[in-house]
Amino acid sequence: MSTPATGGDPPGFAPRHVALIMDGNGRWAAQRGLPRGEGHRRGVEALRRTVRAAGALGIEVLTIFSFSAENWSRPAAEVFDLMGLLRRFIRKDLLDLHQSNVKVRVIGERRDLDRDIERLLAEAEDLTRANTGLVLVVAFNYGSRQEIARAAQKLAAEVAAGRLAPEAITAELLASRLDAPDLPEPDLIIRTSGEQRLSNFLLWQAAYSELVFLPIYWPDFDRAALEGAIAEYRRRERRFGGLAAAGAGTRPS
Ligand code: IPE
Ligand code: IPE
Ligand code: MG
């Protein structure tokens, strides 16, 4: 995700890359007296709707935070439930995604995952590699600090092997060693559930992302919520450290 940020997109256009922190499944369930697992299952339905909506709205890249490197600290039964949901999602939805021309990418650490999950993720990427529609980036066992540390390890190995001078390490070079360096950085990051934090998601890539926090739980997310967040994004002015565009100060807030 090293594409330089160069000034946003023309008004009326969808953001190229939307990233989603799909939060609040547990609270959605608790509010209804249901087990947390039911919230996660309804969350998968919201994800299906959202992938369809993102494609229809002309978004190029949709990144979804599915399981964080820190989520292993949850009770074993919930972790087991979440792993089962990922297995079922790939087995059930992969063909549909493929037929919809969706290209699946995966970011995060794969080495700690069960072998069958690792294989399913690889299968999803392999099957959809040549697709040209929406790029769906699944952040699974993902932590941004860990991703940056892995990138630093790669550079350190190149320095140790004598192939890279320490002075040659720039922000761009480090970005080029992140998990999906060819993708644009997120223009818009949406978090549901009312929490206003990134929780170790895309810390590097979010340097100039617009952040939208929605007061709804993830299972209630739908196309209207996505369109609302995009409308809010369009009202923002992205400056990337430069100055406001002429006339921008006169727009209503
Ligand atoms: C998001 O919902 C799903 C994952 C983190 C896997 P949560 O499970 O975090 O739901 P809350 O935040 O406890 O309500
Ligand atoms: C972030 O939500 C991770 C995912 C949505 C997968 P969490 O529920 O894990 O985040 P915290 O613990 O509230 O910060
Ligand atoms: Mg949560």
mmCIF file of C-alpha atoms and ligand atoms in Angstrom:
data_model
loop_
_atom_site.group_PDB
_atom_site.id
_atom_site.type_symbol
_atom_site.label_atom_id
_atom_site.label_comp_id
_atom_site.label_asym_id
_atom_site.label_seq_id
_atom_site.Cartn_x
_atom_site.Cartn_y
_atom_site.Cartn_z
ATOM 1 C CA MET A 1 0.000 0.000 0.000
ATOM 2 C CA SER A 2 2.768 2.365 -0.883
ATOM 3 C CA THR A 3 1.022 4.397 -3.568
ATOM 4 C CA PRO A 4 1.706 8.009 -2.656
ATOM 5 C CA ALA A 5 -1.277 10.008 -1.516
ATOM 6 C CA THR A 6 -1.728 12.692 -4.113
ATOM 7 C CA GLY A 7 -4.815 14.653 -3.302
ATOM 8 C CA GLY A 8 -7.986 12.601 -3.026
ATOM 9 C CA ASP A 9 -10.591 11.960 -5.632
ATOM 10 C CA PRO A 10 -13.021 14.206 -7.508
ATOM 11 C CA PRO A 11 -16.291 14.926 -5.681
ATOM 12 C CA GLY A 12 -19.017 12.449 -6.483
ATOM 13 C CA PHE A 13 -16.605 9.587 -6.884
ATOM 14 C CA ALA A 14 -16.412 6.685 -4.494
ATOM 15 C CA PRO A 15 -13.278 6.437 -2.384
ATOM 16 C CA ARG A 16 -10.930 3.953 -4.065
ATOM 17 C CA HIS A 17 -10.143 2.045 -0.908
ATOM 18 C CA VAL A 18 -12.514 1.626 2.031
ATOM 19 C CA ALA A 19 -11.374 -0.260 5.140
ATOM 20 C CA LEU A 20 -13.824 -1.562 7.724
ATOM 21 C CA ILE A 21 -13.403 -2.324 11.397
ATOM 22 C CA MET A 22 -16.363 -4.643 11.799
ATOM 23 C CA ASP A 23 -16.985 -4.166 15.516
ATOM 24 C CA GLY A 24 -19.901 -4.731 17.879
ATOM 25 C CA ASN A 25 -21.065 -8.269 17.112
ATOM 26 C CA GLY A 26 -20.958 -9.249 20.774
ATOM 27 C CA ARG A 27 -22.895 -6.218 21.948
ATOM 28 C CA TRP A 28 -25.450 -6.673 19.172
ATOM 29 C CA ALA A 29 -26.107 -10.183 20.501
ATOM 30 C CA ALA A 30 -26.046 -9.183 24.180
ATOM 31 C CA GLN A 31 -28.660 -6.510 23.513
ATOM 32 C CA ARG A 32 -30.963 -9.293 22.304
ATOM 33 C CA GLY A 33 -30.120 -11.827 24.984
ATOM 34 C CA LEU A 34 -28.335 -13.994 22.382
ATOM 35 C CA PRO A 35 -24.927 -15.684 22.602
ATOM 36 C CA ARG A 36 -21.996 -13.711 21.157
ATOM 37 C CA GLY A 37 -21.597 -16.356 18.443
ATOM 38 C CA GLU A 38 -24.995 -15.378 17.048
ATOM 39 C CA GLY A 39 -23.695 -11.819 16.699
ATOM 40 C CA HIS A 40 -20.715 -13.114 14.738
ATOM 41 C CA ARG A 41 -22.989 -15.173 12.453
ATOM 42 C CA ARG A 42 -25.163 -12.119 11.773
ATOM 43 C CA GLY A 43 -21.938 -10.217 11.202
ATOM 44 C CA VAL A 44 -21.087 -12.532 8.311
ATOM 45 C CA GLU A 45 -24.448 -11.670 6.724
ATOM 46 C CA ALA A 46 -23.647 -7.982 7.054
ATOM 47 C CA LEU A 47 -20.316 -8.685 5.383
ATOM 48 C CA ARG A 48 -22.005 -10.368 2.408
ATOM 49 C CA ARG A 49 -24.304 -7.344 1.941
ATOM 50 C CA THR A 50 -21.363 -4.989 2.254
ATOM 51 C CA VAL A 51 -19.213 -6.751 -0.335
ATOM 52 C CA ARG A 52 -22.106 -6.559 -2.826
ATOM 53 C CA ALA A 53 -22.727 -2.894 -2.027
ATOM 54 C CA ALA A 54 -19.042 -1.995 -2.303
ATOM 55 C CA GLY A 55 -18.860 -3.539 -5.771
ATOM 56 C CA ALA A 56 -22.045 -1.748 -6.860
ATOM 57 C CA LEU A 57 -20.742 1.600 -5.559
ATOM 58 C CA GLY A 58 -17.545 1.371 -7.582
ATOM 59 C CA ILE A 59 -15.145 0.934 -4.664
ATOM 60 C CA GLU A 60 -11.908 -0.662 -5.902
ATOM 61 C CA VAL A 61 -10.543 -2.089 -2.682
ATOM 62 C CA LEU A 62 -12.443 -3.159 0.442
ATOM 63 C CA THR A 63 -10.353 -4.205 3.427
ATOM 64 C CA ILE A 64 -12.118 -5.974 6.284
ATOM 65 C CA PHE A 65 -10.708 -6.467 9.780
ATOM 66 C CA SER A 66 -11.853 -10.029 10.468
ATOM 67 C CA PHE A 67 -9.637 -11.230 13.299
ATOM 68 C CA SER A 68 -6.932 -9.277 15.054
ATOM 69 C CA ALA A 69 -3.615 -10.580 16.357
ATOM 70 C CA GLU A 70 -4.941 -9.578 19.791
ATOM 71 C CA ASN A 71 -8.248 -11.456 19.434
ATOM 72 C CA TRP A 72 -6.469 -14.702 20.466
ATOM 73 C CA SER A 73 -6.823 -13.390 24.017
ATOM 74 C CA ARG A 74 -10.578 -14.064 23.920
ATOM 75 C CA PRO A 75 -12.014 -17.227 25.511
ATOM 76 C CA ALA A 76 -11.025 -20.352 23.558
ATOM 77 C CA ALA A 77 -14.655 -21.138 22.708
ATOM 78 C CA GLU A 78 -15.122 -17.761 20.998
ATOM 79 C CA VAL A 79 -11.835 -18.078 19.079
ATOM 80 C CA PHE A 80 -12.965 -21.554 17.961
ATOM 81 C CA ASP A 81 -16.296 -20.086 16.838
ATOM 82 C CA LEU A 82 -14.586 -17.322 14.840
ATOM 83 C CA MET A 83 -12.209 -19.785 13.134
ATOM 84 C CA GLY A 84 -15.203 -21.960 12.233
ATOM 85 C CA LEU A 85 -16.994 -18.959 10.737
ATOM 86 C CA LEU A 86 -13.999 -18.114 8.543
ATOM 87 C CA ARG A 87 -13.831 -21.736 7.331
ATOM 88 C CA ARG A 88 -17.541 -21.728 6.513
ATOM 89 C CA PHE A 89 -17.375 -18.295 4.881
ATOM 90 C CA ILE A 90 -14.612 -19.367 2.490
ATOM 91 C CA ARG A 91 -16.183 -22.755 1.744
ATOM 92 C CA LYS A 92 -19.646 -21.287 1.141
ATOM 93 C CA ASP A 93 -18.887 -17.924 -0.426
ATOM 94 C CA LEU A 94 -15.673 -18.371 -2.380
ATOM 95 C CA LEU A 95 -17.363 -19.535 -5.574
ATOM 96 C CA ASP A 96 -19.910 -16.702 -5.398
ATOM 97 C CA LEU A 97 -17.120 -14.190 -4.867
ATOM 98 C CA HIS A 98 -15.198 -15.678 -7.771
ATOM 99 C CA GLN A 99 -18.257 -15.533 -10.038
ATOM 100 C CA SER A 100 -18.713 -11.884 -9.031
ATOM 101 C CA ASN A 101 -15.155 -11.218 -10.260
ATOM 102 C CA VAL A 102 -13.958 -10.399 -6.718
ATOM 103 C CA LYS A 103 -10.220 -10.765 -6.118
ATOM 104 C CA VAL A 104 -9.412 -11.961 -2.608
ATOM 105 C CA ARG A 105 -6.193 -10.917 -0.852
ATOM 106 C CA VAL A 106 -5.151 -11.755 2.676
ATOM 107 C CA ILE A 107 -3.004 -9.695 5.064
ATOM 108 C CA GLY A 108 -1.765 -10.735 8.504
ATOM 109 C CA GLU A 109 0.442 -13.464 9.931
ATOM 110 C CA ARG A 110 -0.429 -16.863 8.496
ATOM 111 C CA ARG A 111 2.154 -18.951 10.281
ATOM 112 C CA ASP A 112 0.176 -19.225 13.555
ATOM 113 C CA LEU A 113 -2.993 -20.413 11.825
ATOM 114 C CA ASP A 114 -4.255 -23.982 11.581
ATOM 115 C CA ARG A 115 -2.945 -25.620 8.408
ATOM 116 C CA ASP A 116 -6.433 -26.029 6.933
ATOM 117 C CA ILE A 117 -7.194 -22.326 7.411
ATOM 118 C CA GLU A 118 -3.874 -21.403 5.841
ATOM 119 C CA ARG A 119 -4.787 -23.621 2.875
ATOM 120 C CA LEU A 120 -8.291 -22.112 2.553
ATOM 121 C CA LEU A 121 -6.860 -18.590 2.522
ATOM 122 C CA ALA A 122 -4.301 -19.584 -0.129
ATOM 123 C CA GLU A 123 -7.041 -21.269 -2.158
ATOM 124 C CA ALA A 124 -9.172 -18.104 -2.047
ATOM 125 C CA GLU A 125 -6.247 -16.027 -3.300
ATOM 126 C CA ASP A 126 -5.228 -18.534 -5.974
ATOM 127 C CA LEU A 127 -8.724 -19.055 -7.385
ATOM 128 C CA THR A 128 -9.452 -15.324 -7.670
ATOM 129 C CA ARG A 129 -5.963 -14.098 -8.623
ATOM 130 C CA ALA A 130 -6.882 -13.125 -12.193
ATOM 131 C CA ASN A 131 -10.187 -11.443 -11.296
ATOM 132 C CA THR A 132 -10.533 -7.774 -12.171
ATOM 133 C CA GLY A 133 -13.433 -6.582 -9.991
ATOM 134 C CA LEU A 134 -13.514 -5.530 -6.345
ATOM 135 C CA VAL A 135 -10.341 -6.394 -4.407
ATOM 136 C CA LEU A 136 -11.422 -7.833 -1.047
ATOM 137 C CA VAL A 137 -8.560 -7.683 1.435
ATOM 138 C CA VAL A 138 -9.160 -9.970 4.399
ATOM 139 C CA ALA A 139 -7.148 -8.879 7.447
ATOM 140 C CA PHE A 140 -6.931 -12.109 9.414
ATOM 141 C CA ASN A 141 -4.661 -12.639 12.391
ATOM 142 C CA TYR A 142 -3.671 -9.108 11.504
ATOM 143 C CA GLY A 143 -1.919 -6.562 13.700
ATOM 144 C CA SER A 144 -0.408 -3.428 12.230
ATOM 145 C CA ARG A 145 2.547 -3.224 14.615
ATOM 146 C CA GLN A 146 3.390 -6.846 13.832
ATOM 147 C CA GLU A 147 3.124 -6.112 10.086
ATOM 148 C CA ILE A 148 5.527 -3.166 10.450
ATOM 149 C CA ALA A 149 7.889 -5.302 12.538
ATOM 150 C CA ARG A 150 7.871 -7.999 9.815
ATOM 151 C CA ALA A 151 8.688 -5.343 7.221
ATOM 152 C CA ALA A 152 11.580 -4.124 9.417
ATOM 153 C CA GLN A 153 12.842 -7.716 9.706
ATOM 154 C CA LYS A 154 12.885 -8.076 5.918
ATOM 155 C CA LEU A 155 14.873 -4.866 5.544
ATOM 156 C CA ALA A 156 17.242 -5.859 8.349
ATOM 157 C CA ALA A 157 17.911 -9.178 6.600
ATOM 158 C CA GLU A 158 18.728 -7.323 3.376
ATOM 159 C CA VAL A 159 21.107 -5.014 5.264
ATOM 160 C CA ALA A 160 22.747 -7.992 7.010
ATOM 161 C CA ALA A 161 23.203 -9.728 3.638
ATOM 162 C CA GLY A 162 24.958 -6.629 2.299
ATOM 163 C CA ARG A 163 22.260 -5.943 -0.301
ATOM 164 C CA LEU A 164 20.921 -2.752 1.281
ATOM 165 C CA ALA A 165 22.578 0.267 2.875
ATOM 166 C CA PRO A 166 20.871 1.439 6.102
ATOM 167 C CA GLU A 167 20.715 4.996 4.669
ATOM 168 C CA ALA A 168 18.689 3.655 1.738
ATOM 169 C CA ILE A 169 15.787 2.801 4.063
ATOM 170 C CA THR A 170 13.039 5.328 3.450
ATOM 171 C CA ALA A 171 9.357 5.417 4.334
ATOM 172 C CA GLU A 172 8.576 4.257 0.789
ATOM 173 C CA LEU A 173 10.974 1.330 1.037
ATOM 174 C CA LEU A 174 9.524 0.225 4.360
ATOM 175 C CA ALA A 175 5.994 0.516 2.911
ATOM 176 C CA SER A 176 7.088 -1.700 0.033
ATOM 177 C CA ARG A 177 7.752 -4.544 2.510
ATOM 178 C CA LEU A 178 4.272 -4.414 4.119
ATOM 179 C CA ASP A 179 1.787 -7.227 3.434
ATOM 180 C CA ALA A 180 0.017 -5.721 0.380
ATOM 181 C CA PRO A 181 2.332 -2.982 -0.885
ATOM 182 C CA ASP A 182 0.763 -2.792 -4.339
ATOM 183 C CA LEU A 183 -2.616 -1.598 -3.070
ATOM 184 C CA PRO A 184 -3.513 2.066 -2.524
ATOM 185 C CA GLU A 185 -3.749 3.273 1.064
ATOM 186 C CA PRO A 186 -7.279 3.436 2.519
ATOM 187 C CA ASP A 187 -9.076 6.680 1.720
ATOM 188 C CA LEU A 188 -11.786 5.958 4.263
ATOM 189 C CA ILE A 189 -11.734 3.809 7.393
ATOM 190 C CA ILE A 190 -15.116 3.041 8.935
ATOM 191 C CA ARG A 191 -15.523 1.587 12.410
ATOM 192 C CA THR A 192 -18.884 0.447 13.708
ATOM 193 C CA SER A 193 -19.956 -0.009 17.354
ATOM 194 C CA GLY A 194 -19.257 3.539 18.543
ATOM 195 C CA GLU A 195 -15.651 2.850 19.600
ATOM 196 C CA GLN A 196 -13.311 5.537 18.330
ATOM 197 C CA ARG A 197 -9.954 3.810 17.979
ATOM 198 C CA LEU A 198 -7.957 1.851 15.417
ATOM 199 C CA SER A 199 -7.139 -1.179 17.610
ATOM 200 C CA ASN A 200 -3.862 -1.893 15.756
ATOM 201 C CA PHE A 201 -5.444 -1.770 12.275
ATOM 202 C CA LEU A 202 -3.494 -0.292 9.324
ATOM 203 C CA LEU A 203 -1.579 2.187 11.501
ATOM 204 C CA TRP A 204 0.975 2.925 8.792
ATOM 205 C CA GLN A 205 -1.482 3.006 5.908
ATOM 206 C CA ALA A 206 -3.982 5.200 7.807
ATOM 207 C CA ALA A 207 -1.621 8.196 7.982
ATOM 208 C CA TYR A 208 -3.978 10.265 5.794
ATOM 209 C CA SER A 209 -7.151 8.189 5.838
ATOM 210 C CA GLU A 210 -10.440 9.821 6.728
ATOM 211 C CA LEU A 211 -11.982 8.131 9.770
ATOM 212 C CA VAL A 212 -15.719 7.655 10.210
ATOM 213 C CA PHE A 213 -17.095 6.152 13.425
ATOM 214 C CA LEU A 214 -20.647 4.890 13.296
ATOM 215 C CA PRO A 215 -22.855 4.354 16.360
ATOM 216 C CA ILE A 216 -24.327 1.106 15.016
ATOM 217 C CA TYR A 217 -23.235 -2.472 15.667
ATOM 218 C CA TRP A 218 -21.656 -4.372 12.788
ATOM 219 C CA PRO A 219 -24.579 -6.830 12.201
ATOM 220 C CA ASP A 220 -26.794 -3.795 11.431
ATOM 221 C CA PHE A 221 -24.409 -2.413 8.799
ATOM 222 C CA ASP A 222 -25.826 -2.245 5.280
ATOM 223 C CA ARG A 223 -25.585 -0.413 1.985
ATOM 224 C CA ALA A 224 -27.310 2.690 3.403
ATOM 225 C CA ALA A 225 -24.754 2.864 6.234
ATOM 226 C CA LEU A 226 -21.913 2.517 3.713
ATOM 227 C CA GLU A 227 -23.407 5.237 1.518
ATOM 228 C CA GLY A 228 -23.831 7.476 4.586
ATOM 229 C CA ALA A 229 -20.160 7.030 5.512
ATOM 230 C CA ILE A 230 -19.106 7.785 1.937
ATOM 231 C CA ALA A 231 -21.273 10.932 1.951
ATOM 232 C CA GLU A 232 -19.488 12.018 5.145
ATOM 233 C CA TYR A 233 -16.122 11.244 3.501
ATOM 234 C CA ARG A 234 -17.028 13.469 0.562
ATOM 235 C CA ARG A 235 -17.715 16.369 2.893
ATOM 236 C CA ARG A 236 -14.189 16.109 4.294
ATOM 237 C CA GLU A 237 -11.341 18.027 2.774
ATOM 238 C CA ARG A 238 -8.149 16.027 2.396
ATOM 239 C CA ARG A 239 -5.097 18.222 2.540
ATOM 240 C CA PHE A 240 -2.158 15.807 2.979
ATOM 241 C CA GLY A 241 -0.232 18.519 4.778
ATOM 242 C CA GLY A 242 -0.780 21.059 2.012
ATOM 243 C CA LEU A 243 -3.155 23.985 1.919
ATOM 244 C CA ALA A 244 -6.894 24.034 1.404
ATOM 245 C CA ALA A 245 -8.026 24.111 -2.220
ATOM 246 C CA ALA A 246 -9.233 27.550 -3.375
ATOM 247 C CA GLY A 247 -12.803 28.131 -2.257
ATOM 248 C CA ALA A 248 -12.805 25.190 0.100
ATOM 249 C CA GLY A 249 -13.102 27.447 3.130
ATOM 250 C CA THR A 250 -16.486 28.681 1.933
ATOM 251 C CA ARG A 251 -18.147 25.311 1.785
ATOM 252 C CA PRO A 252 -20.838 24.740 4.407
ATOM 253 C CA SER A 253 -19.686 22.531 7.266
HETATM 254 C C1 IPE B 1 -16.232 -7.724 16.183
HETATM 255 O O1 IPE B 1 -17.187 -7.792 17.182
HETATM 256 C C2 IPE B 1 -15.767 -9.086 15.726
HETATM 257 C C3 IPE B 1 -14.397 -9.424 16.113
HETATM 258 C C4 IPE B 1 -13.585 -8.677 16.819
HETATM 259 C C5 IPE B 1 -13.888 -10.698 15.653
HETATM 260 P P1 IPE B 1 -16.787 -8.014 18.701
HETATM 261 O O2 IPE B 1 -16.715 -9.485 18.956
HETATM 262 O O3 IPE B 1 -15.569 -7.273 19.061
HETATM 263 O O4 IPE B 1 -18.046 -7.407 19.443
HETATM 264 P P2 IPE B 1 -18.035 -6.460 20.722
HETATM 265 O O5 IPE B 1 -17.102 -5.331 20.420
HETATM 266 O O6 IPE B 1 -17.557 -7.302 21.875
HETATM 267 O O7 IPE B 1 -19.445 -6.016 20.873
HETATM 268 C C1 IPE B 2 -11.106 -4.871 16.428
HETATM 269 O O1 IPE B 2 -12.143 -5.034 17.326
HETATM 270 C C2 IPE B 2 -10.831 -6.171 15.725
HETATM 271 C C3 IPE B 2 -11.822 -6.594 14.733
HETATM 272 C C4 IPE B 2 -12.888 -5.929 14.411
HETATM 273 C C5 IPE B 2 -11.524 -7.846 14.075
HETATM 274 P P1 IPE B 2 -11.888 -5.419 18.857
HETATM 275 O O2 IPE B 2 -13.235 -5.604 19.460
HETATM 276 O O3 IPE B 2 -10.959 -6.565 18.954
HETATM 277 O O4 IPE B 2 -11.153 -4.124 19.414
HETATM 278 P P2 IPE B 2 -11.050 -3.554 20.901
HETATM 279 O O5 IPE B 2 -10.581 -4.692 21.773
HETATM 280 O O6 IPE B 2 -12.414 -3.095 21.304
HETATM 281 O O7 IPE B 2 -10.101 -2.424 20.800
HETATM 282 MG MG MG B 3 -15.160 -5.416 19.742
#
